[in-house]
PDB file of C-alpha atoms in Angstrom:
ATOM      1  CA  UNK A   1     -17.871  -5.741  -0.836  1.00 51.00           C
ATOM      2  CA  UNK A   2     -20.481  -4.079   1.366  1.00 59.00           C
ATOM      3  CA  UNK A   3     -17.945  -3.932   4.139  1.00 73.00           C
ATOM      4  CA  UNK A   4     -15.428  -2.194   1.897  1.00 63.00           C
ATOM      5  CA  UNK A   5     -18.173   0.546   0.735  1.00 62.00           C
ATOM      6  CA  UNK A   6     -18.462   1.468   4.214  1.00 66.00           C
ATOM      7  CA  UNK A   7     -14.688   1.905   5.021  1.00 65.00           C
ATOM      8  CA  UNK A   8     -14.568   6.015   5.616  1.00 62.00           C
ATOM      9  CA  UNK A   9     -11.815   7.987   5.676  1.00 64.00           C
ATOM     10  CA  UNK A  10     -10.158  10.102   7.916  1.00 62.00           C
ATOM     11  CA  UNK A  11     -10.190  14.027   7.849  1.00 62.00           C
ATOM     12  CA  UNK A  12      -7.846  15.126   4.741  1.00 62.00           C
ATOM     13  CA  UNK A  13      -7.324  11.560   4.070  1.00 60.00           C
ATOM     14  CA  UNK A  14      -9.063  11.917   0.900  1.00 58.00           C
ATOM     15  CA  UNK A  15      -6.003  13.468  -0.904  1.00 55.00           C
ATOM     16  CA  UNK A  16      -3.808  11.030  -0.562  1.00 58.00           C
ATOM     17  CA  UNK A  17      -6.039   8.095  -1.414  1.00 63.00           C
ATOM     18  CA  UNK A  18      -9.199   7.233  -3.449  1.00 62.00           C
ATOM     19  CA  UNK A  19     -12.606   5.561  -2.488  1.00 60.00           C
ATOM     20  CA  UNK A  20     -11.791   2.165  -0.930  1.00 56.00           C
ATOM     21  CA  UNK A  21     -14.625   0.473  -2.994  1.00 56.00           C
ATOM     22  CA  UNK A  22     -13.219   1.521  -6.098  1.00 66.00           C
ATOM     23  CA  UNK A  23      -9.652   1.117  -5.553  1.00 65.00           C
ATOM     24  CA  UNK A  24     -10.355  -2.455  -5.065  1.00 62.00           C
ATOM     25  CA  UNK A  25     -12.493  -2.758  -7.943  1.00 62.00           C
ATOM     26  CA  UNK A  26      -9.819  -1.446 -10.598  1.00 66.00           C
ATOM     27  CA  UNK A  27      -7.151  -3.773  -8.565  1.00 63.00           C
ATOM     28  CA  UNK A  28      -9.485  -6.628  -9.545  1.00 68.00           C
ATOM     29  CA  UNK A  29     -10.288  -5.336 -13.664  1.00 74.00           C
ATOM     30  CA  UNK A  30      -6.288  -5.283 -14.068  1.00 78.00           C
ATOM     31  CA  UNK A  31      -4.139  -8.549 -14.147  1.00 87.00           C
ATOM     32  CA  UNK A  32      -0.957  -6.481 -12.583  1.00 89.00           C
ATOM     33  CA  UNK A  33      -2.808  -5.450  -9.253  1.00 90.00           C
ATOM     34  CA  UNK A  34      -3.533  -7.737  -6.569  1.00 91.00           C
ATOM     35  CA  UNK A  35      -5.974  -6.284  -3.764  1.00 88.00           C
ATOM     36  CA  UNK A  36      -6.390  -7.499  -0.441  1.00 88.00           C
ATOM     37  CA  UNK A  37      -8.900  -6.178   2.498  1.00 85.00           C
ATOM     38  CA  UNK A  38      -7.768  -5.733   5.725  1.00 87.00           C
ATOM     39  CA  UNK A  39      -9.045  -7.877   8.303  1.00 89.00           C
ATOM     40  CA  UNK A  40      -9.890  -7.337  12.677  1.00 86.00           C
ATOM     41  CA  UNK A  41     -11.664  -9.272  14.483  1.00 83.00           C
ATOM     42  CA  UNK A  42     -13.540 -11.015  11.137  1.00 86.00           C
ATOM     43  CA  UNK A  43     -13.978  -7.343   9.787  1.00 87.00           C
ATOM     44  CA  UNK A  44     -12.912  -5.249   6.834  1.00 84.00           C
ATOM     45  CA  UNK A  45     -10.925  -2.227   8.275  1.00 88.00           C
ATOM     46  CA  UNK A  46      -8.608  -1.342   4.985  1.00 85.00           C
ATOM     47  CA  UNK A  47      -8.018  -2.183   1.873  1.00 84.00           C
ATOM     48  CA  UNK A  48      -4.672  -2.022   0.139  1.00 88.00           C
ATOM     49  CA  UNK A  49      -2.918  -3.013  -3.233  1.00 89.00           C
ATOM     50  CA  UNK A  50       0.015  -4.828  -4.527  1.00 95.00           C
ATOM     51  CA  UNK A  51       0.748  -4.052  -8.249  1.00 93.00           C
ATOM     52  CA  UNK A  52       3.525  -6.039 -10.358  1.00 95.00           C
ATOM     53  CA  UNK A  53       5.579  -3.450 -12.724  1.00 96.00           C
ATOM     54  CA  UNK A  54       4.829  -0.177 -11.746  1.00 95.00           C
ATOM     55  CA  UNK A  55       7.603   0.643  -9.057  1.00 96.00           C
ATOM     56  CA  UNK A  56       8.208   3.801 -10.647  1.00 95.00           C
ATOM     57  CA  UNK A  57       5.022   5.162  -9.278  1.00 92.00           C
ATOM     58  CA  UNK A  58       6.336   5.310  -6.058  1.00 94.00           C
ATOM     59  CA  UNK A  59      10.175   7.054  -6.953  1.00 94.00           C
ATOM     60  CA  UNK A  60      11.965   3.811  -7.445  1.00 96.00           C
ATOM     61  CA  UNK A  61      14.757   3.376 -10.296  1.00 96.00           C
ATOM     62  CA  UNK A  62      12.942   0.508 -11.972  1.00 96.00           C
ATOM     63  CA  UNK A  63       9.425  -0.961 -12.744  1.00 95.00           C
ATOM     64  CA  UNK A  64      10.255  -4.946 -11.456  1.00 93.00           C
ATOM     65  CA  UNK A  65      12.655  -5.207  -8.534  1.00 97.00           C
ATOM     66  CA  UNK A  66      10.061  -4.443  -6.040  1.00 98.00           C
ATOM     67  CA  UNK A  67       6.147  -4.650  -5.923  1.00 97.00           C
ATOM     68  CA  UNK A  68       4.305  -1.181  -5.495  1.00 96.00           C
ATOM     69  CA  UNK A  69       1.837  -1.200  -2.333  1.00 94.00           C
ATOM     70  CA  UNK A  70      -0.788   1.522  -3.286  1.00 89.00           C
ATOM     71  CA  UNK A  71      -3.986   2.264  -2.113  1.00 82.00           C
ATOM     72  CA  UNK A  72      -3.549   1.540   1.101  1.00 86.00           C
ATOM     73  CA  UNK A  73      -5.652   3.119   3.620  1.00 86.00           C
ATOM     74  CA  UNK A  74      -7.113   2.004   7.163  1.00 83.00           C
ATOM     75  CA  UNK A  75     -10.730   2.806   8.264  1.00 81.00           C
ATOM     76  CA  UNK A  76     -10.698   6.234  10.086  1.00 80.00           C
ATOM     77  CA  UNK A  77     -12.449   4.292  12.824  1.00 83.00           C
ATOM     78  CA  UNK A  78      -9.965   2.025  13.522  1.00 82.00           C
ATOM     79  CA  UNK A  79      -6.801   4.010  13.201  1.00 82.00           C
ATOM     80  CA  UNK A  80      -4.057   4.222  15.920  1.00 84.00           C
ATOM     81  CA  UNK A  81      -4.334   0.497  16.749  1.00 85.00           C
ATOM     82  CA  UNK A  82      -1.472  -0.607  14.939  1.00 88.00           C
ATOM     83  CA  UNK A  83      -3.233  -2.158  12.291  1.00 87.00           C
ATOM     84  CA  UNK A  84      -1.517  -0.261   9.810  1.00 88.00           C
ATOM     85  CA  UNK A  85       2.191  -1.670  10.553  1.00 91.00           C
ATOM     86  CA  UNK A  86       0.719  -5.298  10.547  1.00 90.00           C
ATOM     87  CA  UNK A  87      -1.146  -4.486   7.224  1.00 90.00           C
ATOM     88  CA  UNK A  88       2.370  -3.250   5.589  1.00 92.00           C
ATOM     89  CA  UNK A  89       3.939  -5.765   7.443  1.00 93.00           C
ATOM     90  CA  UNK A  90       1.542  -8.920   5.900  1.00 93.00           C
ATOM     91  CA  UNK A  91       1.453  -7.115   2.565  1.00 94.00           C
ATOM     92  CA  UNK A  92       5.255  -7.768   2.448  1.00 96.00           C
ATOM     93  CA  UNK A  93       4.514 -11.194   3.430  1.00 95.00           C
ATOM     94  CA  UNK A  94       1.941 -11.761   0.360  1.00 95.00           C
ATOM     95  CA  UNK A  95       3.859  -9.783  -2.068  1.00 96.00           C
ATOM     96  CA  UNK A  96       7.023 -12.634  -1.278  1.00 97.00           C
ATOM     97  CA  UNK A  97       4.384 -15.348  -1.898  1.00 96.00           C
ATOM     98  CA  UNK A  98       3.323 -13.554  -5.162  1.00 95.00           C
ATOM     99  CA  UNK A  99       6.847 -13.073  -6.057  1.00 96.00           C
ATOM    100  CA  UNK A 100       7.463 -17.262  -5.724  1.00 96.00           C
ATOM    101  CA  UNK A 101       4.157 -18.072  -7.051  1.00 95.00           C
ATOM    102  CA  UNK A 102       4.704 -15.908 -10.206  1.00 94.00           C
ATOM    103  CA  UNK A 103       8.382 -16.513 -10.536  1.00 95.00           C
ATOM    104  CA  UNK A 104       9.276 -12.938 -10.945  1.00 94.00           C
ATOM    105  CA  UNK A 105      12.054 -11.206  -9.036  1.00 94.00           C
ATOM    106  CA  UNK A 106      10.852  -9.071  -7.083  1.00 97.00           C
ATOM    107  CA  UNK A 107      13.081  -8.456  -4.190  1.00 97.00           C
ATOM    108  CA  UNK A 108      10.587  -5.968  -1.935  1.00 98.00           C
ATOM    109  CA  UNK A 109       8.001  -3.247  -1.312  1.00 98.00           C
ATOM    110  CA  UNK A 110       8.384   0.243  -2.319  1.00 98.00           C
ATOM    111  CA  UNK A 111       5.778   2.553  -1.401  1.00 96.00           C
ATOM    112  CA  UNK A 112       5.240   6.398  -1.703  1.00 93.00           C
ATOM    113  CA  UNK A 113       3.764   8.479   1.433  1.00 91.00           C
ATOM    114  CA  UNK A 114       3.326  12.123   1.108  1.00 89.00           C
ATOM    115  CA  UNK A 115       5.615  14.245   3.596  1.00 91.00           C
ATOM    116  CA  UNK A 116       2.854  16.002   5.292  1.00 87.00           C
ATOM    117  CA  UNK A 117       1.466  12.215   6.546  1.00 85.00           C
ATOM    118  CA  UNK A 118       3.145  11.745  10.118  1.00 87.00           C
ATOM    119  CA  UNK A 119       0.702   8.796  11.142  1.00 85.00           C
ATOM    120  CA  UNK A 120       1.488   7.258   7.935  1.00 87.00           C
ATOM    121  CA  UNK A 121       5.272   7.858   7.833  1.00 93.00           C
ATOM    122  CA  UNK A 122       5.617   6.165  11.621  1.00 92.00           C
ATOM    123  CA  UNK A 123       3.653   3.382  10.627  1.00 92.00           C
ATOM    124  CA  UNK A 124       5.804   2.497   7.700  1.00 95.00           C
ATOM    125  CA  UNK A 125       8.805   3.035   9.357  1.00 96.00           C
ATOM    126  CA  UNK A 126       7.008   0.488  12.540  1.00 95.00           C
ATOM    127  CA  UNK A 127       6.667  -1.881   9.638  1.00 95.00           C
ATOM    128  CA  UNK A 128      10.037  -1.912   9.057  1.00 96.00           C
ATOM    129  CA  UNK A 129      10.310   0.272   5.359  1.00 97.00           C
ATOM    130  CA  UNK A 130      13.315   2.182   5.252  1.00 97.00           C
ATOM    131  CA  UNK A 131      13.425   5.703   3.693  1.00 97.00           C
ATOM    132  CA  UNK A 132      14.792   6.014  -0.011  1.00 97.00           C
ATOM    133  CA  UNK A 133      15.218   9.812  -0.042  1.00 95.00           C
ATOM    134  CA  UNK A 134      12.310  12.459  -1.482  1.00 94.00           C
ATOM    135  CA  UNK A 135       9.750  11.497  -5.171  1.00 91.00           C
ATOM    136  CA  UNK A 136       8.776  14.863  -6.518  1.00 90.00           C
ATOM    137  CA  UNK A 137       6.633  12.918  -9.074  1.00 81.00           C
ATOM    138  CA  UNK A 138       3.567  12.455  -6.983  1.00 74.00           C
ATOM    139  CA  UNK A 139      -0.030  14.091  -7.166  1.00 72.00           C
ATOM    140  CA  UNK A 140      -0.099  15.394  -4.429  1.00 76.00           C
ATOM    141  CA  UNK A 141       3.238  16.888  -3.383  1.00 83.00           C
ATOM    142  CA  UNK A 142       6.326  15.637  -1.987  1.00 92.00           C
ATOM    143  CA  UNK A 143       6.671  12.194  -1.312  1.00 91.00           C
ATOM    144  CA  UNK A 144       8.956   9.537   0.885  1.00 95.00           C
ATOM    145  CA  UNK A 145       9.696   6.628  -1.287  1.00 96.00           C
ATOM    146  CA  UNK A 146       9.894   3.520   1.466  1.00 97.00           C
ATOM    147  CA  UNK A 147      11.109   0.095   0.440  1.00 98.00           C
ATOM    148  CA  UNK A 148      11.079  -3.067   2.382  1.00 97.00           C
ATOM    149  CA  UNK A 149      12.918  -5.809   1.367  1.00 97.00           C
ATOM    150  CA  UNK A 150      11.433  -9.283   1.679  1.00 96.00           C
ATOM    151  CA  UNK A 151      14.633 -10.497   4.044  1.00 89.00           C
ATOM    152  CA  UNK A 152      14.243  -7.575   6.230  1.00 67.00           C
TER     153      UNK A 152
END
């Protein structure tokens, strides 16, 4: 967890995501979120989150047709690599494995990104998550809700 302490973020990154050390924390004290750290080179360079039920959070109609992918957030050091679209695109990837492992039905990802986030925006969209039209409901202001779907 040491690694994950020292993740920083990048200028005005902090208000659209938390500590890095304590996002992963609360992912592992609740039985709905699932984190993962991001890996280069045998390194921690992100962390991200996978919750079950909470789809909502991100704009979407309903809590269990897709997994939510918060927290997510690359090490200020390390962005512009492309790390970020492999992250999104391998947290798809788990989320499907989840989704057989559990035997839900989740079909996809859904994700919020805040409008004034052009880095993270393009690297969705690299990833391959589509834009679902504007979420008003987020903390700090307008949002994109993206989904991915696990075929696609």
């Amino acid at each position: 967890m040491g690694e994950v302490a020292d993740l920083e973020l990048g200028p005005g990154q902090s208000i659209f995501v938390g500590d890095p050390l304590r996002m992963v924390l609360a992912g592992l004290e609740e039985e709905s979120r699932f984190p993962y750290v991001v890996e280069a080179a045998g390194y921690a360079v992100g962390v991200l989150t996978l919750q079950a039920g909470a789809a909502r959070l991100a704009g979407w109609p309903d809590e269990d047709s897709a997994w939510l992918l918060r927290g997510f957030l690359i090490d200020r050091r390390h962005q512009g690599q492309g790390l970020g679209p492999l992250a999104a695109t391998s947290a798809v990837d788990a989320a499907a494995k989840l989704t057989a492992r559990r035997g839900t039905h989740e079909a996809g990802v859904v994700l919020s990104v805040n409008e004034t986030n052009p880095a993270g925006l393009s690297a969705y969209r690299t990833a391959g998550f589509v834009d679902q039209g504007q979420y008003l409901g987020g903390s700090s202001g307008p949002q994109r809700t993206m989904y991915r779907s696990f075929t696609g």
